[in-house]
Amino acid sequence: MSDKKRSSLELYRLKQNIRELEAKKSFTQSTSLVTLYIPPGTQLSDISAKLRDELGTATNIKDKNTGKAVSEALRSILSRMQYLKNGENGLAIYAGITDDTQKLEYHAIVPPEAITIKDYVCDSYFHVDHLKSMIADKDELGIIVIDRGGATFATIRGKSLNIIMHKDSFVPGKHNKGGQSAGRIERGIEILAKEFYSKMALMANKLFLEDYQVSAIVVGGPAMSKDNFLQHPSLDYRLREKIYKVYDVGYTGVQGIRELLVRAEDDLHDYGLIKERGLFQKFLEELSKDSGKAIYGEGPVRKALEHSAIDVLLFSEGIEIVHVKIECSSCGKQFLEATTKPDIPLLETKIKGTSCPNCKANSLAIVSQQLLIEEFEKLAIETGATIEVISTGHEDGLTLLNTFTGIAALLRFPINW
Ligand SMILES: [Zn+2]
């Protein structure tokens, strides 16, 4: 797995690509769309040799049109092989004649994680499931439940719970025996308990900073125990920073983890999105403070970007605004129009039946189109702003989309409008 984490924007783009590829079908439903998964470490010359073999057999395909389409797809890949580089994550390549464009399409994708299957398939659709598995909920949540009797460590990814380990402390419980030695025994027990918390703090550091890539951690336990643990100097500050919430829980072990998950349900049902929600809550907080550091709407955000005032731009994945440039080929006049990606074919049909407002000729055509997020990305790079693409799969994401136009920003400093 690559250690370089893709930004939310890159993942968003990949998600879009995959969605588009997934929707494509081969023309005439023939099995002529080529999917090629190349794992890292594979020699591209070997792949080329394999494709040339396939090209040889493609001529034997009974249906002549299918055979021709497969050959064209293979040739388009072969002609690009010398320009490709097989990097640490490998490559996914798609080629073929699709029903929507009726033209030969070629797509090469560098995946966010290493490709683990070597595959060559001809089908009536592109195979994207392996890529999809890479963008599924990846963020893992670390869980610790602890009391003086023991500690349990676990992670959740998606909906699956993985218990990593349970450690019993073997620290005797508090007892009520009286007598002269009672105080001394109690002190001894306290020392043992402290040692146990120290060991568990070191264990937590190792598990959640080295062994498991968790994006956040929740901690549960009886009031005193978890505080003793959380305040322990052995606990790494980087681990402390990952602690998202702390809950009162009466047990450890699997039972304790289950109890914690019930208590944390409202907070964690989309734990992979904790960061997004945190940003959105910050946005709401600034907005309610009226600090001038929270803005929303396409116009204000664009202006703030131009003033280099944006720290983080929150862009809803539900926004598919595209700015389209329409040109009249007779008089050369250009018009700008905003639409959404799915509506582009509709707009194309519309302008075909529309005459130029300037010269009245029937010669309008779309000459370029740019996604709003791409425009913003360019401005963001120039001004040092970060773009976070916010999912619509949780309540805050929906509020961003429905109440705040899907485009909002946290500013470095308030600007005068
Ligand atoms: Zn014109």
XYZ file of N, CA and C and ligand atoms in Angstrom, residues 328-333 335 356-361 363-364, ligand 1:
46
model
N -20.210 30.703 -31.582
C -20.876 30.724 -32.878
C -19.786 30.666 -33.946
N -19.857 29.633 -34.788
C -18.796 29.468 -35.780
C -18.936 30.465 -36.931
N -20.096 31.152 -37.010
C -20.265 32.147 -38.076
C -19.641 33.489 -37.694
N -20.056 34.011 -36.511
C -19.569 35.346 -36.152
C -18.470 35.299 -35.091
N -18.252 34.137 -34.522
C -17.164 34.002 -33.564
C -17.508 34.439 -32.151
N -18.731 34.875 -31.924
C -19.095 35.336 -30.584
C -19.182 34.154 -29.605
N -20.347 32.629 -25.726
C -21.305 32.762 -24.628
C -20.927 31.790 -23.521
N -27.908 31.887 -33.249
C -26.985 32.765 -32.528
C -27.660 34.097 -32.202
N -27.668 34.526 -30.944
C -28.319 35.796 -30.574
C -27.656 36.987 -31.271
N -26.433 36.810 -31.728
C -25.695 37.911 -32.345
C -25.948 38.005 -33.856
N -25.725 36.897 -34.577
C -25.825 36.957 -36.040
C -26.973 36.131 -36.605
N -27.707 35.482 -35.710
C -28.890 34.702 -36.099
C -28.560 33.425 -36.905
N -27.292 33.162 -37.113
C -26.935 31.928 -37.821
C -27.200 30.732 -36.917
N -25.439 28.244 -35.881
C -24.110 27.615 -35.854
C -23.441 27.720 -34.484
N -24.236 27.429 -33.456
C -23.675 27.432 -32.095
C -23.168 26.038 -31.737
Zn -23.155 34.320 -34.465
